[in-house]
Amino acid sequence: MEEDAKRGRGRPKAWDDKAAQNTIKSLDRALEVLVQLGQMQGGTLSEIAGELGQSPATVYRVLSTFKARGFVDFDDETQVWNIGPAAFLTGSQFLRRTSLVERARPIMRDLMEATGETANLGIERDGKVLFLGQVETHATIRAFFPPGTASAMHASGIGKALLSRMDDKRQRAVLAASKLERFTPHTLTEPDAMIADLHSAKARGYAIDGEERNLGMRCIAAPVYNVFGEAVAGISVSGPTSRITEDRIPGLAEFVMKAAATLTTAIGGNGR
């Protein structure tokens, strides 16, 4: 009886978990529009429709529906659509359902003060790094990854820290899905070179993004573990290469690894 009651709260009792049966196609297409708009960080109707390969009329109806609910905004002067406040408020509930962000905040603040560089927190979602929080440096030149930003794992310090702790099968699957896209001349795009870099990161306990996503920016990251010893998040410092010089990497890495270990303990995790 109790089991039936629990099932009823999650889904209809008689339904099986079949994607075709449980998916509303029109809603799925509408959400594609919202996700695309977020990835584009704004765009005109024709730009959005072109990226999706859908008709402008269809996309317009979807955007108008989202606008009525506050999920998108429209600028009459520029004719540009953007993500609206309702989308942010709904998405922010994700951050509130986990103690990770709350526990990480003071640790990230201490890390920023100790290193003088911006501290970041991220997790893996759908083969990408999802940034959950950031404490910005007081310096004028800084890295900026607002909560909700997604980035390629193979060109991210946190991404590589998490990849380095995955088993070979999962690791290669994530890398294959990313297609090792090149962002700068420093991006590792050869699978063998990427795997070798991840092995090095695992051995030393921290990963480095050396201008692999953005020229002139460097990041040092370490994994955070859950109670099962699984890497569930990453914490990092990032900043310009003019400040995070190669000779400073080992010293900064010590602060990053200490912060990651502190956060692991704070969430009841089991560091290796």
Coordinates of C-alpha atoms in Angstrom, one line a residue:
M1 CA 0.0 0.0 0.0
E2 CA 2.8 2.4 1.0
E3 CA 4.7 1.5 -2.2
D4 CA 1.6 2.3 -4.3
A5 CA 1.1 5.6 -2.6
K6 CA 4.7 6.6 -3.3
R7 CA 4.4 5.6 -7.0
G8 CA 1.3 7.6 -7.3
R9 CA 3.0 10.8 -6.2
G10 CA 5.7 10.4 -8.9
R11 CA 3.8 9.0 -11.9
P12 CA 0.6 7.2 -12.8
K13 CA 0.6 3.6 -11.5
A14 CA -0.1 1.9 -14.8
W15 CA 2.5 3.8 -16.9
D16 CA 5.8 2.3 -17.8
D17 CA 8.9 4.4 -18.3
K18 CA 8.8 4.6 -22.1
A19 CA 10.0 7.8 -23.6
A20 CA 7.6 7.8 -26.5
Q21 CA 4.6 7.3 -24.2
N22 CA 5.6 9.8 -21.5
T23 CA 6.8 12.6 -23.8
I24 CA 4.6 15.5 -24.9
K25 CA 6.2 16.3 -28.3
S26 CA 4.9 19.9 -28.5
L27 CA 6.2 20.7 -25.1
D28 CA 9.5 19.1 -26.0
R29 CA 9.8 21.2 -29.1
A30 CA 8.9 24.3 -27.1
L31 CA 11.6 23.6 -24.5
E32 CA 14.1 23.2 -27.4
V33 CA 13.3 26.9 -28.2
L34 CA 13.9 28.0 -24.6
V35 CA 17.2 26.0 -24.3
Q36 CA 18.4 27.4 -27.7
L37 CA 17.6 30.9 -26.6
G38 CA 19.6 30.4 -23.5
Q39 CA 22.6 29.1 -25.3
M40 CA 22.5 32.0 -27.8
Q41 CA 22.2 34.5 -24.9
G42 CA 19.6 36.3 -26.9
G43 CA 18.6 36.5 -30.6
T44 CA 16.1 37.7 -33.1
L45 CA 13.2 35.5 -34.3
S46 CA 14.9 34.7 -37.6
E47 CA 18.2 33.8 -35.8
I48 CA 16.5 31.5 -33.3
A49 CA 14.4 29.8 -36.0
G50 CA 17.4 29.4 -38.2
E51 CA 19.5 27.7 -35.4
L52 CA 16.6 25.3 -34.7
G53 CA 15.6 24.7 -38.3
Q54 CA 12.0 25.5 -37.5
S55 CA 9.6 28.0 -39.1
P56 CA 9.6 31.5 -37.7
A57 CA 5.8 31.3 -37.2
T58 CA 6.1 28.2 -35.0
V59 CA 9.0 29.7 -33.0
Y60 CA 7.1 32.9 -32.6
R61 CA 4.1 31.1 -31.0
V62 CA 6.4 29.3 -28.6
L63 CA 8.2 32.5 -27.6
S64 CA 4.9 34.4 -27.2
T65 CA 3.6 31.7 -24.9
F66 CA 6.8 31.8 -22.8
K67 CA 6.7 35.6 -22.7
A68 CA 3.2 35.5 -21.2
R69 CA 4.6 33.5 -18.4
G70 CA 7.7 35.6 -18.0
F71 CA 10.1 32.9 -19.2
V72 CA 11.4 35.1 -22.0
D73 CA 11.6 38.9 -22.7
F74 CA 11.3 40.8 -25.9
D75 CA 13.0 44.1 -26.6
D76 CA 10.7 46.1 -29.0
E77 CA 13.6 48.4 -30.0
T78 CA 16.2 45.8 -30.9
Q79 CA 13.7 43.0 -31.8
V80 CA 15.7 40.6 -29.7
W81 CA 14.4 37.9 -27.5
N82 CA 16.1 37.0 -24.2
I83 CA 15.6 34.6 -21.3
G84 CA 13.2 36.2 -18.8
P85 CA 13.1 36.4 -15.0
A86 CA 10.7 33.4 -14.5
A87 CA 13.3 31.1 -16.1
F88 CA 15.9 32.3 -13.6
L89 CA 13.6 31.9 -10.6
T90 CA 12.5 28.4 -11.7
G91 CA 16.1 27.3 -12.4
S92 CA 17.3 28.7 -9.1
Q93 CA 15.2 26.2 -7.3
F94 CA 17.8 23.6 -8.4
L95 CA 20.4 25.4 -6.3
R96 CA 18.2 25.4 -3.3
R97 CA 17.5 21.7 -3.2
T98 CA 21.1 20.8 -2.5
S99 CA 23.3 21.7 0.5
L100 CA 26.4 21.7 -1.8
V101 CA 26.1 25.3 -2.8
E102 CA 25.3 26.5 0.7
R103 CA 28.2 24.6 2.2
A104 CA 30.6 25.7 -0.6
R105 CA 30.0 29.4 -0.3
P106 CA 32.2 30.2 2.8
I107 CA 34.8 27.8 1.5
M108 CA 34.9 29.5 -1.9
R109 CA 35.1 32.9 -0.1
D110 CA 38.1 31.8 1.9
L111 CA 39.7 30.4 -1.3
M112 CA 39.2 33.6 -3.1
E113 CA 40.8 35.6 -0.2
A114 CA 43.7 33.2 0.1
T115 CA 44.6 33.2 -3.6
G116 CA 43.3 36.6 -4.8
E117 CA 41.5 34.9 -7.7
T118 CA 37.9 34.1 -8.5
A119 CA 36.6 30.8 -6.9
N120 CA 34.2 28.6 -8.8
L121 CA 31.9 25.6 -8.1
G122 CA 30.6 23.3 -10.8
I123 CA 29.1 19.9 -11.4
E124 CA 28.7 17.6 -14.4
R125 CA 25.3 17.7 -16.2
D126 CA 24.7 16.0 -19.5
G127 CA 28.3 15.9 -20.4
K128 CA 29.0 19.5 -19.6
V129 CA 30.2 21.5 -16.6
L130 CA 27.3 23.4 -15.0
F131 CA 28.6 26.3 -12.8
L132 CA 26.6 26.6 -9.6
G133 CA 28.4 29.4 -7.8
Q134 CA 31.2 31.9 -7.9
V135 CA 33.0 34.3 -5.5
E136 CA 34.7 37.0 -7.6
T137 CA 38.1 38.4 -6.9
H138 CA 38.5 42.0 -5.9
A139 CA 40.9 42.5 -8.9
T140 CA 39.7 44.5 -11.9
I141 CA 40.5 41.7 -14.4
R142 CA 38.5 38.5 -13.5
A143 CA 36.9 35.4 -14.9
F144 CA 33.1 35.4 -14.9
F145 CA 31.0 32.2 -14.9
P146 CA 27.5 33.1 -13.6
P147 CA 25.4 30.3 -12.0
G148 CA 23.7 28.3 -14.7
T149 CA 26.5 28.7 -17.3
A150 CA 27.4 25.5 -19.0
S151 CA 30.8 24.8 -20.5
A152 CA 32.6 22.0 -22.4
M153 CA 34.3 19.6 -20.0
H154 CA 37.4 19.0 -22.0
A155 CA 38.2 22.7 -22.0
S156 CA 37.4 23.4 -18.4
G157 CA 39.5 23.0 -15.2
I158 CA 36.5 21.7 -13.3
G159 CA 35.5 19.6 -16.2
K160 CA 38.9 17.9 -16.5
A161 CA 39.0 17.4 -12.7
L162 CA 35.8 15.5 -12.9
L163 CA 36.7 13.6 -16.1
S164 CA 40.0 12.5 -14.4
R165 CA 38.0 10.6 -11.8
M166 CA 35.6 8.9 -14.1
D167 CA 36.1 5.3 -15.2
D168 CA 37.5 4.8 -18.7
K169 CA 34.2 3.9 -20.3
R170 CA 32.4 7.0 -18.9
Q171 CA 35.3 9.2 -19.6
R172 CA 35.6 8.2 -23.3
A173 CA 31.8 8.5 -23.7
V174 CA 31.8 12.1 -22.5
L175 CA 34.8 13.0 -24.6
A176 CA 33.3 11.4 -27.7
A177 CA 30.1 13.4 -27.2
S178 CA 32.0 16.7 -26.9
K179 CA 33.9 15.9 -30.2
L180 CA 36.8 17.7 -28.5
E181 CA 35.8 21.0 -30.0
R182 CA 38.6 23.5 -30.5
F183 CA 38.2 26.8 -28.7
T184 CA 41.7 28.2 -28.8
P185 CA 45.1 27.0 -30.2
H186 CA 45.7 25.5 -26.7
T187 CA 42.6 23.3 -26.6
L188 CA 43.4 19.6 -26.5
T189 CA 41.6 18.0 -29.5
E190 CA 43.4 14.7 -29.9
P191 CA 41.9 11.9 -27.7
D192 CA 45.3 10.4 -26.8
A193 CA 46.6 13.8 -25.6
M194 CA 43.4 14.5 -23.7
I195 CA 43.5 11.1 -21.9
A196 CA 47.2 11.6 -21.0
D197 CA 46.4 15.1 -19.6
L198 CA 43.6 13.5 -17.5
H199 CA 45.9 10.8 -16.2
S200 CA 48.3 13.5 -15.1
A201 CA 45.5 15.5 -13.4
K202 CA 44.5 12.4 -11.5
A203 CA 48.0 11.7 -10.4
R204 CA 48.7 15.1 -9.0
G205 CA 45.2 15.7 -7.6
Y206 CA 44.3 18.8 -9.6
A207 CA 43.5 19.8 -13.2
I208 CA 44.6 22.8 -15.2
D209 CA 42.8 24.7 -18.0
G210 CA 45.7 26.5 -19.6
E211 CA 44.0 28.9 -22.0
E212 CA 42.0 26.0 -23.4
R213 CA 38.7 27.7 -23.3
N214 CA 39.6 31.4 -23.4
L215 CA 42.9 32.9 -24.4
G216 CA 44.7 34.7 -21.6
M217 CA 42.8 32.8 -18.8
R218 CA 44.0 29.9 -16.6
C219 CA 42.1 27.7 -14.2
I220 CA 43.2 25.3 -11.5
A221 CA 40.5 22.8 -10.2
A222 CA 40.2 19.8 -7.8
P223 CA 37.3 17.3 -7.3
V224 CA 34.9 17.2 -4.5
Y225 CA 33.7 13.7 -3.4
N226 CA 30.4 12.3 -2.0
V227 CA 30.1 9.7 0.7
F228 CA 30.8 6.9 -1.8
G229 CA 34.1 8.5 -2.9
E230 CA 32.6 9.6 -6.2
A231 CA 33.6 12.9 -7.7
V232 CA 30.4 14.9 -7.7
A233 CA 31.6 18.5 -8.0
G234 CA 34.7 20.5 -8.7
I235 CA 36.1 23.7 -7.1
S236 CA 38.5 26.0 -8.8
V237 CA 40.3 29.3 -9.0
S238 CA 40.5 31.1 -12.4
G239 CA 42.1 34.3 -13.6
P240 CA 44.3 35.9 -16.2
T241 CA 47.6 34.2 -17.1
S242 CA 49.3 37.5 -16.2
R243 CA 48.5 36.7 -12.5
I244 CA 48.2 32.9 -12.6
T245 CA 51.6 32.4 -14.0
E246 CA 53.0 28.9 -14.4
D247 CA 55.3 29.2 -11.4
R248 CA 52.3 30.0 -9.2
I249 CA 50.3 26.9 -10.2
P250 CA 51.7 24.5 -7.6
G251 CA 51.1 27.0 -4.7
L252 CA 47.6 27.9 -5.9
A253 CA 46.8 24.2 -6.4
E254 CA 47.5 23.5 -2.8
F255 CA 44.9 26.0 -1.8
V256 CA 42.4 24.6 -4.3
M257 CA 42.9 21.0 -3.2
K258 CA 42.5 22.0 0.5
A259 CA 39.3 23.8 -0.3
A260 CA 38.0 20.8 -2.2
A261 CA 38.9 18.5 0.7
T262 CA 37.1 20.9 3.2
L263 CA 34.0 20.9 1.0
T264 CA 34.1 17.1 0.7
T265 CA 34.1 16.9 4.5
A266 CA 31.4 19.5 4.8
I267 CA 29.0 17.5 2.7
G268 CA 29.9 14.2 4.5
G269 CA 32.0 13.0 1.6
N270 CA 34.8 10.5 1.5
G271 CA 37.9 11.9 -0.2
R272 CA 40.4 9.5 -1.7

